[in-house]
Short mmCIF file of C-alpha atoms in Angstrom, two decimals:
data_model
loop_
_atom_site.label_atom_id
_atom_site.label_comp_id
_atom_site.label_asym_id
_atom_site.label_seq_id
_atom_site.Cartn_x
_atom_site.Cartn_y
_atom_site.Cartn_z
CA MET A 1396 114.30 43.63 -49.55
CA LYS A 1397 115.94 46.38 -51.56
CA SER A 1398 116.46 44.07 -54.53
CA ASP A 1399 112.84 42.89 -54.36
CA SER A 1400 111.54 46.44 -54.60
CA VAL A 1401 113.88 47.18 -57.50
CA ILE A 1402 112.68 44.08 -59.34
CA LEU A 1403 109.08 45.24 -58.89
CA GLU A 1404 110.00 48.66 -60.28
CA ILE A 1405 111.72 47.11 -63.28
CA ARG A 1406 108.82 44.73 -63.98
CA LYS A 1407 106.39 47.66 -63.89
CA LYS A 1408 108.57 49.71 -66.23
CA GLU A 1409 109.11 46.79 -68.61
CA GLN A 1410 105.38 46.06 -68.77
CA THR A 1411 104.74 49.66 -69.78
CA ILE A 1412 107.41 49.37 -72.49
CA LYS A 1413 105.90 46.09 -73.72
CA ASP A 1414 102.42 47.62 -73.82
CA LEU A 1415 103.69 50.50 -75.95
CA GLU A 1416 105.49 48.05 -78.27
CA HIS A 1417 102.27 46.08 -78.63
CA ILE A 1418 100.35 49.26 -79.49
CA LEU A 1419 102.92 49.96 -82.20
CA ALA A 1420 102.51 46.38 -83.45
CA LEU A 1421 98.73 46.80 -83.52
CA LEU A 1422 99.03 50.00 -85.59
CA SER A 1423 101.39 48.18 -87.95
CA TRP A 1424 99.10 45.13 -88.16
CA ASP A 1425 96.18 47.38 -89.09
CA GLN A 1426 98.34 49.13 -91.67
CA GLU A 1427 98.95 45.79 -93.39
CA THR A 1428 95.46 44.31 -93.11
CA GLY A 1429 92.85 47.03 -93.41
CA MET A 1430 94.05 50.64 -93.16
CA PRO A 1431 92.86 52.94 -95.99
CA GLY A 1432 95.69 54.05 -98.25
CA ALA A 1433 95.05 57.75 -97.62
CA ALA A 1434 95.75 57.28 -93.91
CA ALA A 1435 99.50 56.66 -94.38
CA SER A 1436 100.80 60.05 -93.21
CA GLY A 1437 98.48 60.10 -90.19
CA ARG A 1438 99.52 56.58 -89.24
CA ALA A 1439 103.20 57.54 -89.47
CA ARG A 1440 102.55 60.42 -87.07
CA GLN A 1441 100.68 58.17 -84.63
CA MET A 1442 103.45 55.57 -84.65
CA GLY A 1443 106.03 58.29 -84.11
CA LEU A 1444 104.10 59.54 -81.08
CA ILE A 1445 104.10 56.07 -79.48
CA GLN A 1446 107.78 55.69 -80.26
CA ASP A 1447 108.45 59.00 -78.47
CA GLN A 1448 106.95 57.52 -75.32
CA LEU A 1449 108.92 54.29 -75.72
CA THR A 1450 112.16 56.22 -76.02
CA GLU A 1451 111.35 58.24 -72.90
CA HIS A 1452 110.86 55.07 -70.84
CA LEU A 1453 114.01 53.42 -72.22
CA ARG A 1454 116.09 56.49 -71.37
CA ASP A 1455 114.86 56.64 -67.78
CA GLU A 1456 117.69 57.90 -65.53
CA ARG A 1457 117.04 55.05 -63.05
CA TRP A 1458 118.20 52.30 -65.43
CA PRO A 1459 121.90 52.31 -64.43
CA HIS A 1460 120.97 51.75 -60.77
CA TRP A 1461 118.38 49.10 -61.60
CA LEU A 1462 120.81 47.19 -63.82
CA GLU A 1463 123.52 47.30 -61.17
CA VAL A 1464 121.12 45.74 -58.65
CA LEU A 1465 120.12 42.95 -61.06
CA GLN A 1466 123.74 42.04 -61.76
CA SER A 1467 124.40 41.79 -58.01
CA ILE A 1468 121.74 39.11 -57.53
CA GLN A 1469 123.25 35.60 -57.50
CA ASN A 1470 120.75 34.00 -59.82
CA ILE A 1471 121.63 32.92 -63.37
CA GLU A 1472 118.24 33.78 -64.86
CA VAL A 1473 118.07 37.18 -63.16
CA GLN A 1474 121.59 38.01 -64.34
CA ARG A 1475 120.66 37.00 -67.89
CA TRP A 1476 117.62 39.26 -67.58
CA GLY A 1477 119.96 42.07 -66.55
CA GLN A 1478 122.25 41.41 -69.53
CA LEU A 1479 119.33 41.62 -71.95
CA LEU A 1480 118.11 44.84 -70.36
CA GLN A 1481 121.62 46.28 -70.45
CA ARG A 1482 121.78 45.57 -74.18
CA ARG A 1483 118.45 47.32 -74.75
CA TYR A 1484 119.29 50.27 -72.50
CA ARG A 1485 122.69 50.71 -74.17
CA GLU A 1486 121.10 51.01 -77.62
CA TYR A 1487 118.79 53.80 -76.53
CA GLN A 1488 121.62 55.62 -74.74
CA LEU A 1489 123.83 55.53 -77.81
CA LEU A 1490 121.13 56.66 -80.25
CA PRO A 1491 120.01 60.33 -80.37
CA PRO A 1492 116.76 60.80 -78.39
CA ASP A 1493 114.74 61.48 -81.55
CA PHE A 1494 116.31 58.74 -83.67
CA MET A 1495 113.73 55.98 -83.25
CA THR A 1496 110.87 58.44 -83.83
CA ARG A 1497 112.46 59.57 -87.09
CA PHE A 1498 113.08 55.95 -88.02
CA VAL A 1499 109.51 54.77 -87.31
CA GLU A 1500 107.98 57.70 -89.20
CA SER A 1501 110.30 57.20 -92.18
CA SER A 1502 109.68 53.46 -92.38
CA SER A 1503 105.92 53.99 -92.19
CA MET A 1504 106.04 56.40 -95.14
CA ALA A 1505 108.46 54.14 -97.02
CA ARG A 1506 106.06 51.24 -96.69
CA ASP A 1507 103.40 53.34 -98.48
CA SER A 1508 105.75 54.41 -101.30
CA TRP A 1509 106.96 50.81 -101.69
CA LEU A 1510 103.39 49.66 -102.32
CA LYS A 1511 102.86 52.37 -104.94
CA SER A 1512 106.23 51.70 -106.53
CA ARG A 1513 105.55 47.97 -106.66
CA GLU A 1514 102.15 48.49 -108.24
CA ALA A 1515 103.66 50.79 -110.88
CA ASP A 1516 106.68 48.49 -111.40
CA ASP A 1517 108.92 51.55 -110.96
CA PHE A 1518 111.74 51.50 -108.40
CA GLY A 1519 112.20 55.25 -108.86
CA LEU A 1520 109.04 55.98 -106.85
CA PHE A 1521 110.47 54.14 -103.84
CA ALA A 1522 114.11 55.18 -104.14
CA PRO A 1523 113.89 58.54 -102.27
CA ASP A 1524 112.28 56.95 -99.21
CA LEU A 1525 114.73 54.04 -99.30
CA LYS A 1526 117.62 56.53 -99.44
CA GLN A 1527 116.31 58.17 -96.29
CA LEU A 1528 116.05 54.79 -94.53
CA VAL A 1529 119.57 53.81 -95.59
CA PHE A 1530 120.82 57.16 -94.28
CA LEU A 1531 119.14 56.45 -90.93
CA LEU A 1532 120.46 52.87 -90.84
CA LYS A 1533 124.01 54.10 -91.41
CA GLU A 1534 123.51 56.61 -88.61
CA ARG A 1535 122.31 53.77 -86.40
CA CYS A 1536 125.40 51.71 -87.17
CA GLU A 1537 127.74 54.56 -86.32
CA CYS A 1538 125.93 55.27 -83.06
CA LEU A 1539 125.83 51.62 -81.95
CA GLY A 1540 129.38 50.92 -83.03
CA TYR A 1541 131.01 47.88 -84.63
CA GLU A 1542 134.37 46.12 -84.74
CA ASP A 1543 134.74 45.13 -88.38
CA GLU A 1544 132.11 46.77 -90.60
CA PRO A 1545 128.91 48.86 -90.25
CA TYR A 1546 126.61 46.03 -91.38
CA ASP A 1547 127.60 44.01 -88.29
CA ALA A 1548 125.72 46.51 -86.12
CA LEU A 1549 122.48 45.70 -87.96
CA LEU A 1550 123.05 41.94 -87.93
CA ASP A 1551 123.49 42.11 -84.17
CA LEU A 1552 119.98 43.55 -83.77
CA TYR A 1553 118.45 40.35 -85.16
CA GLU A 1554 121.07 37.68 -84.47
CA PRO A 1555 123.06 38.85 -81.44
CA GLY A 1556 126.81 38.36 -81.85
CA MET A 1557 126.62 37.47 -85.55
CA LYS A 1558 129.24 38.93 -87.91
CA ALA A 1559 129.04 39.44 -91.68
CA SER A 1560 132.40 37.70 -92.08
CA VAL A 1561 130.99 34.57 -90.39
CA LEU A 1562 127.89 34.66 -92.58
CA GLU A 1563 130.04 35.12 -95.66
CA LYS A 1564 131.88 31.86 -94.94
CA LEU A 1565 128.66 29.97 -94.16
CA PHE A 1566 126.90 31.33 -97.24
CA ASP A 1567 129.85 30.68 -99.57
CA GLN A 1568 129.91 27.09 -98.35
CA LEU A 1569 126.14 26.79 -98.78
CA GLN A 1570 126.22 28.30 -102.25
CA LYS A 1571 128.84 25.78 -103.36
CA GLU A 1572 126.92 22.81 -101.93
CA LEU A 1573 123.53 24.03 -103.14
CA SER A 1574 124.67 24.75 -106.70
CA SER A 1575 125.70 21.12 -107.08
CA LEU A 1576 122.49 19.79 -105.48
CA ILE A 1577 120.22 22.06 -107.53
CA ASP A 1578 121.74 20.97 -110.83
CA LYS A 1579 121.00 17.34 -109.93
CA ALA A 1580 117.55 18.01 -108.47
CA ILE A 1581 116.11 20.03 -111.36
CA ARG A 1582 114.39 17.69 -113.75
CA PRO A 1583 111.03 17.59 -115.50
CA PHE A 1584 108.25 15.89 -113.58
CA GLU A 1585 105.38 14.40 -115.55
CA HIS A 1586 101.88 14.68 -114.14
CA THR A 1587 102.98 16.74 -111.14
CA ASP A 1588 99.51 18.25 -110.64
CA CYS A 1589 98.19 16.19 -107.76
CA PHE A 1590 94.67 17.61 -108.28
CA SER A 1591 94.48 16.64 -111.98
CA GLY A 1592 93.73 20.20 -113.06
CA ASN A 1593 91.08 20.87 -110.41
CA ARG A 1594 91.20 23.98 -108.24
CA ILE A 1595 90.67 24.24 -104.48
CA PRO A 1596 88.17 27.09 -103.86
CA ILE A 1597 89.34 29.88 -101.54
CA ASP A 1598 86.67 29.14 -98.91
CA ILE A 1599 87.87 25.53 -98.67
CA GLN A 1600 91.51 26.65 -98.54
CA LYS A 1601 90.60 28.80 -95.53
CA LYS A 1602 88.90 25.87 -93.79
CA ILE A 1603 91.91 23.63 -94.37
CA SER A 1604 94.34 26.30 -93.16
CA LEU A 1605 92.34 26.83 -89.98
CA ARG A 1606 92.24 23.08 -89.37
CA VAL A 1607 96.01 22.70 -89.90
CA LEU A 1608 96.73 25.55 -87.48
CA GLN A 1609 94.42 23.97 -84.93
CA ASP A 1610 96.09 20.55 -85.28
CA MET A 1611 99.53 22.17 -84.95
CA GLY A 1612 98.46 23.45 -81.56
CA TYR A 1613 97.89 27.13 -82.38
CA ASP A 1614 95.58 28.59 -79.74
CA PHE A 1615 92.73 30.54 -81.38
CA LYS A 1616 91.69 31.90 -77.98
CA ALA A 1617 94.99 33.78 -78.02
CA GLY A 1618 95.26 34.50 -81.74
CA ARG A 1619 93.55 34.70 -85.10
CA LEU A 1620 94.16 34.21 -88.82
CA ASP A 1621 93.84 37.20 -91.16
CA TYR A 1622 94.85 37.98 -94.73
CA SER A 1623 97.51 40.32 -96.13
CA VAL A 1624 99.56 40.84 -99.29
CA HIS A 1625 102.73 39.77 -97.48
CA PRO A 1626 102.01 37.14 -94.74
CA PHE A 1627 103.40 37.94 -91.30
CA THR A 1628 102.99 37.29 -87.57
CA SER A 1629 102.32 40.02 -85.01
CA THR A 1630 102.57 39.90 -81.23
CA LEU A 1631 99.99 42.39 -79.94
CA GLY A 1632 100.05 41.10 -76.36
CA ALA A 1633 101.10 38.07 -74.35
CA TYR A 1634 97.81 36.39 -75.32
CA ASP A 1635 97.20 38.08 -78.68
CA ILE A 1636 99.43 36.46 -81.33
CA ARG A 1637 98.03 37.04 -84.82
CA VAL A 1638 99.06 35.41 -88.08
CA THR A 1639 98.18 36.38 -91.63
CA THR A 1640 98.28 34.51 -94.91
CA ALA A 1641 97.36 34.97 -98.58
CA PHE A 1642 95.35 32.60 -100.78
CA ASP A 1643 95.42 31.95 -104.53
CA GLU A 1644 92.79 29.74 -106.16
CA ASN A 1645 95.37 28.75 -108.78
CA ASP A 1646 98.02 27.78 -106.22
CA PHE A 1647 96.70 25.88 -103.21
CA PHE A 1648 100.15 25.26 -101.72
CA ASN A 1649 101.13 28.93 -101.68
CA GLY A 1650 98.45 29.81 -99.13
CA LEU A 1651 98.82 26.58 -97.18
CA PHE A 1652 102.56 26.91 -96.63
CA SER A 1653 102.26 30.61 -95.81
CA THR A 1654 99.76 29.62 -93.10
CA ILE A 1655 101.98 26.85 -91.73
CA HIS A 1656 105.04 29.10 -91.78
CA GLU A 1657 103.35 31.90 -89.84
CA GLY A 1658 101.77 29.29 -87.57
CA GLY A 1659 105.26 28.16 -86.59
CA HIS A 1660 106.11 31.72 -85.60
CA GLY A 1661 102.81 31.99 -83.73
CA LEU A 1662 103.42 28.80 -81.73
CA TYR A 1663 106.79 30.12 -80.58
CA GLU A 1664 105.19 33.36 -79.36
CA GLN A 1665 102.24 31.61 -77.70
CA ASN A 1666 104.49 29.25 -75.74
CA LEU A 1667 107.08 31.67 -74.37
CA PRO A 1668 107.37 31.31 -70.55
CA PRO A 1669 104.46 33.12 -68.86
CA GLN A 1670 106.48 33.85 -65.71
CA TRP A 1671 108.60 36.21 -67.83
CA HIS A 1672 105.73 37.85 -69.77
CA GLY A 1673 106.17 41.59 -70.07
CA THR A 1674 109.99 41.37 -70.02
CA VAL A 1675 112.81 41.05 -72.54
CA VAL A 1676 113.35 37.47 -71.36
CA SER A 1677 110.02 36.33 -72.82
CA GLU A 1678 111.24 36.81 -76.38
CA ALA A 1679 112.93 34.54 -78.90
CA CYS A 1680 116.67 34.19 -78.38
CA SER A 1681 117.19 35.42 -81.96
CA LEU A 1682 115.34 35.94 -85.22
CA GLY A 1683 117.23 33.00 -86.71
CA PHE A 1684 115.82 30.76 -83.99
CA HIS A 1685 112.36 32.22 -84.52
CA GLU A 1686 112.71 31.41 -88.20
CA SER A 1687 113.83 27.88 -87.36
CA GLN A 1688 110.38 27.22 -85.93
CA SER A 1689 108.48 28.46 -88.96
CA ARG A 1690 110.81 26.59 -91.32
CA LEU A 1691 110.59 23.39 -89.30
CA TRP A 1692 106.79 23.38 -89.55
CA GLU A 1693 106.56 24.66 -93.13
CA ASN A 1694 109.31 22.63 -94.79
CA ILE A 1695 110.55 19.75 -92.67
CA ILE A 1696 107.08 18.71 -91.50
CA GLY A 1697 104.80 20.34 -94.07
CA ARG A 1698 106.67 19.17 -97.16
CA SER A 1699 107.31 15.67 -95.85
CA ARG A 1700 105.80 12.52 -97.33
CA PRO A 1701 103.90 11.66 -94.10
CA PHE A 1702 102.29 15.12 -94.13
CA CYS A 1703 100.96 14.43 -97.63
CA LEU A 1704 98.74 11.61 -96.32
CA TYR A 1705 97.42 13.84 -93.53
CA LEU A 1706 96.74 16.66 -96.00
CA LYS A 1707 95.09 14.35 -98.52
CA ASN A 1708 92.61 13.28 -95.84
CA LEU A 1709 91.84 16.90 -94.94
CA ILE A 1710 91.19 17.81 -98.57
CA ASN A 1711 88.95 14.78 -99.11
CA GLN A 1712 86.89 15.70 -96.04
CA GLU A 1713 86.01 18.97 -97.82
CA MET A 1714 85.98 17.64 -101.40
CA PRO A 1715 85.15 13.90 -101.28
CA ASP A 1716 85.01 13.54 -105.07
CA LEU A 1717 88.43 15.05 -105.70
CA ASP A 1718 91.01 12.44 -106.66
CA VAL A 1719 94.17 13.51 -104.78
CA HIS A 1720 97.38 11.77 -105.80
CA GLU A 1721 99.54 11.50 -102.68
CA ASP A 1722 102.81 10.69 -104.46
CA ARG A 1723 102.30 13.47 -106.98
CA MET A 1724 101.60 15.83 -104.11
CA PHE A 1725 104.94 14.98 -102.49
CA HIS A 1726 106.77 15.63 -105.77
CA GLN A 1727 104.76 18.77 -106.54
CA MET A 1728 105.42 20.46 -103.20
CA ASN A 1729 109.14 19.61 -103.41
CA LYS A 1730 109.81 20.41 -107.06
CA VAL A 1731 113.11 22.24 -107.49
CA GLU A 1732 113.25 25.03 -110.04
CA ARG A 1733 114.97 28.35 -110.48
CA SER A 1734 112.48 31.18 -110.02
CA LEU A 1735 112.43 34.96 -109.60
CA ILE A 1736 110.36 35.21 -106.43
CA ARG A 1737 111.85 34.38 -103.01
CA VAL A 1738 108.60 33.47 -101.25
CA ASP A 1739 107.73 31.02 -104.04
CA ALA A 1740 111.16 29.37 -104.07
CA ASP A 1741 111.77 25.75 -103.10
CA GLU A 1742 113.93 24.68 -100.16
CA MET A 1743 117.12 24.50 -102.22
CA THR A 1744 116.98 27.67 -104.30
CA TYR A 1745 115.45 29.76 -101.52
CA ASN A 1746 118.79 30.27 -99.78
CA LEU A 1747 120.37 31.67 -102.94
CA HIS A 1748 117.68 34.37 -102.87
CA ILE A 1749 118.77 35.19 -99.32
CA ILE A 1750 122.45 35.28 -100.27
CA LEU A 1751 121.56 37.79 -103.00
CA ARG A 1752 119.85 40.12 -100.52
CA PHE A 1753 122.61 39.70 -97.93
CA ARG A 1754 125.30 40.74 -100.40
CA LEU A 1755 123.38 43.78 -101.68
CA GLU A 1756 122.29 45.20 -98.34
CA ARG A 1757 125.72 44.58 -96.84
CA ALA A 1758 127.35 46.52 -99.69
CA LEU A 1759 124.72 49.27 -99.39
CA ILE A 1760 125.20 49.80 -95.65
CA ASN A 1761 129.00 49.58 -95.97
CA GLY A 1762 128.87 52.36 -98.59
CA GLU A 1763 130.10 50.24 -101.50
CA ILE A 1764 127.01 50.73 -103.70
CA GLN A 1765 124.25 53.34 -104.01
CA VAL A 1766 120.46 53.00 -103.81
CA GLU A 1767 120.06 54.11 -107.45
CA ASN A 1768 122.07 51.10 -108.63
CA LEU A 1769 120.06 48.45 -106.76
CA PRO A 1770 117.81 47.29 -109.66
CA GLU A 1771 120.75 46.73 -111.99
CA LEU A 1772 122.89 45.08 -109.32
CA TRP A 1773 119.96 42.93 -108.22
CA ASN A 1774 119.51 41.57 -111.73
CA GLN A 1775 123.24 40.93 -112.12
CA GLU A 1776 123.43 39.00 -108.86
CA LEU A 1777 120.24 37.10 -109.74
CA PHE A 1778 121.86 35.91 -112.94
CA ASN A 1779 125.11 34.99 -111.16
CA LEU A 1780 123.35 32.95 -108.47
CA LEU A 1781 120.36 31.47 -110.29
CA GLY A 1782 121.08 31.97 -113.98
CA LEU A 1783 117.88 33.97 -114.44
CA LYS A 1784 117.22 37.21 -116.31
CA ASN A 1785 114.77 39.80 -115.01
CA GLU A 1786 113.60 43.14 -116.38
CA SER A 1787 110.85 43.93 -113.87
CA ASP A 1788 111.39 45.93 -110.67
CA ARG A 1789 108.22 44.44 -109.21
CA LEU A 1790 109.54 40.91 -109.72
CA GLY A 1791 113.02 41.93 -108.65
CA VAL A 1792 114.20 44.57 -106.23
CA LEU A 1793 110.65 45.53 -105.15
CA GLN A 1794 109.30 42.07 -104.36
CA ASP A 1795 109.99 42.17 -100.58
CA ILE A 1796 108.54 44.50 -97.96
CA HIS A 1797 111.55 44.26 -95.62
CA TRP A 1798 113.66 47.17 -96.89
CA SER A 1799 110.67 49.51 -96.76
CA CYS A 1800 110.47 48.69 -93.03
CA GLY A 1801 114.16 49.41 -92.56
CA ASP A 1802 114.82 45.74 -91.81
CA MET A 1803 118.31 45.41 -93.26
CA GLY A 1804 120.25 42.68 -91.49
CA TYR A 1805 117.04 40.64 -91.20
CA PHE A 1806 117.23 38.54 -94.37
CA PRO A 1807 120.16 36.32 -93.27
CA THR A 1808 118.05 35.01 -90.39
CA TYR A 1809 115.92 33.11 -92.91
CA THR A 1810 118.83 30.95 -94.01
CA LEU A 1811 120.10 30.64 -90.44
CA GLY A 1812 116.59 29.44 -89.59
CA ASN A 1813 116.81 26.76 -92.28
CA MET A 1814 120.13 25.60 -90.86
CA PHE A 1815 118.89 25.63 -87.26
CA SER A 1816 115.67 23.78 -88.14
CA ALA A 1817 117.54 20.83 -89.68
CA GLN A 1818 119.81 20.65 -86.64
CA ILE A 1819 116.83 20.72 -84.27
CA TRP A 1820 114.86 18.16 -86.30
CA LYS A 1821 117.64 15.61 -86.05
CA GLN A 1822 117.25 15.71 -82.28
CA VAL A 1823 113.44 15.58 -82.52
CA LYS A 1824 113.65 12.39 -84.58
CA HIS A 1825 116.09 10.91 -82.08
CA ASP A 1826 113.74 11.63 -79.17
CA ILE A 1827 110.39 10.85 -80.89
CA HIS A 1828 110.89 7.54 -82.69
CA ASP A 1829 107.42 7.33 -84.28
CA VAL A 1830 107.38 10.95 -85.44
CA ASP A 1831 106.51 10.07 -89.07
CA GLN A 1832 103.48 8.04 -87.98
CA LEU A 1833 102.31 10.93 -85.78
CA ILE A 1834 102.56 13.34 -88.73
CA GLU A 1835 100.56 11.01 -90.98
CA LYS A 1836 97.73 11.03 -88.43
CA GLY A 1837 97.94 14.78 -87.84
CA GLN A 1838 98.84 14.14 -84.21
CA PHE A 1839 101.33 16.95 -83.67
CA GLN A 1840 100.93 17.32 -79.89
CA GLU A 1841 104.09 15.39 -78.98
CA ILE A 1842 106.17 17.37 -81.48
CA GLN A 1843 104.79 20.66 -80.19
CA CYS A 1844 105.38 19.65 -76.56
CA TRP A 1845 109.00 18.77 -77.41
CA LEU A 1846 109.50 22.17 -79.06
CA LYS A 1847 107.83 23.95 -76.15
CA ASP A 1848 110.03 22.18 -73.59
CA HIS A 1849 113.32 22.46 -75.47
CA VAL A 1850 112.99 25.72 -77.44
CA HIS A 1851 110.02 27.94 -76.62
CA SER A 1852 110.26 27.76 -72.82
CA ARG A 1853 113.95 28.68 -72.95
CA ALA A 1854 113.02 32.00 -74.59
CA ALA A 1855 115.96 34.44 -74.46
CA LEU A 1856 117.63 32.85 -71.43
CA LEU A 1857 120.25 31.40 -73.81
CA THR A 1858 121.92 32.78 -76.94
CA SER A 1859 121.24 31.01 -80.23
CA THR A 1860 124.67 29.36 -80.11
CA GLU A 1861 124.07 28.20 -76.53
CA MET A 1862 120.65 26.90 -77.56
CA MET A 1863 122.15 24.94 -80.43
CA HIS A 1864 124.77 23.43 -78.13
CA GLU A 1865 122.08 22.43 -75.66
CA LEU A 1866 119.88 20.91 -78.39
CA SER A 1867 122.43 19.21 -80.63
CA GLY A 1868 125.81 19.41 -78.92
CA SER A 1869 127.44 21.49 -81.66
CA ASP A 1870 127.73 24.97 -83.13
CA PRO A 1871 125.42 26.07 -85.96
CA ASP A 1872 126.52 23.94 -88.90
CA THR A 1873 125.47 23.87 -92.58
CA SER A 1874 126.07 20.11 -92.84
CA PHE A 1875 122.80 19.22 -91.04
CA PHE A 1876 120.79 21.21 -93.58
CA ILE A 1877 122.68 19.80 -96.56
CA ASP A 1878 122.20 16.25 -95.25
CA TYR A 1879 118.49 16.93 -94.83
CA LEU A 1880 118.19 18.15 -98.44
CA LYS A 1881 120.12 15.14 -99.75
CA ASP A 1882 117.83 12.77 -97.83
CA LYS A 1883 114.76 14.56 -99.27
CA GLN A 1884 116.12 14.06 -102.79
CA ARG A 1885 116.71 10.37 -102.11
CA GLN A 1886 113.06 10.06 -101.10
CA LEU A 1887 111.96 11.85 -104.25
CA ASN A 1888 114.11 9.62 -106.42
CA GLY A 1889 113.06 6.41 -104.63
#
């Protein structure tokens, strides 16, 4: 009976913590979608106030006793719950009481200066705020501790157990494989415009995006689609999962794939196990796994040949007179080219953009480079990896929002997500033999049910490595992703 009462106390405390986190997420969502620019300092103060309350709850003196009780219960899921709570409690015990408040306020202000700096194409306007965030991130690393290097402490926040040395080996291997593939894949395509010069109006793009999300299984009773400069997904409650996208009348696929990508994130959040709602268990096992879901929908399904037929039919329902070339569409959405912007990059070159960011932020946190040198070092690394020259801060070091949020250690999860998605998809194709025919018809229910049963419902009960073993029988492995890319190129050349 004692353990039952403790569990009730913990569930009540965790729900309060989750509610505060969701309030923070709502304030952040508003900041990105509609907040007036002059409100930045007030918003930073508000977010700091909520963070103060979060910290107070996570430093409650009853946690050691509660955690001891959970670990004494002979139930695998309850003990895993206790391990996750112990990890969270430990972080807040090791950090100074005011650290997270300082961090939230600084990142809120940095986000505002990043926007101004980006608009002015001048890194110097952002540099002071980024210096402050880097200072705080280094403090965080020292407080949390690490075995090999400071950057590992940040990686562990997003991909538990991951080490920079492991990523370095994976990324070096990927870079070698990708460099060879990219050289062979880059070639001029004639007549790649599948719309023959026509444009898809924004209002029709919105209709198509809403329809695709609906067909994917995204629940609009528990979410909505909004618009932001940098598309993202926000969890504002167990049944309030919001996605954003951005449309461009001159680039139909940019908005479409942003929608599908965020929809993949949204589906993961909407299908986490309800019996664990309000707890740390009802979260993704890692950010890399979360990214695997968005990448699986955006790239493996969304850029497939079967998806082109489905999409062609959707477009023709809205624009019956538009002559859509299905084969050209497949080539257009899979064209490989070296480009400056990460979010616009194709499946092959995208990971080189991630390797660039990984190397720079790792060196920054480990004290090997300084904030002032980032633009120059960015452009050097860009040339080394992609052979491109860049003289614009806006198109270079300022193009991503992540560093202004203090999210260093986050970027590698994108490439891990690409790797995981290819590994997962191999098992999906093994289990669902007519998967291509289902995609052609826009019948995604069986795919989504498979993902819900094998990935989403497992939530954080397993680590990402344990999940991969359960799904594919092996550790995370670059070979699945490379094989997937090679098969895509064979289809394009066929």
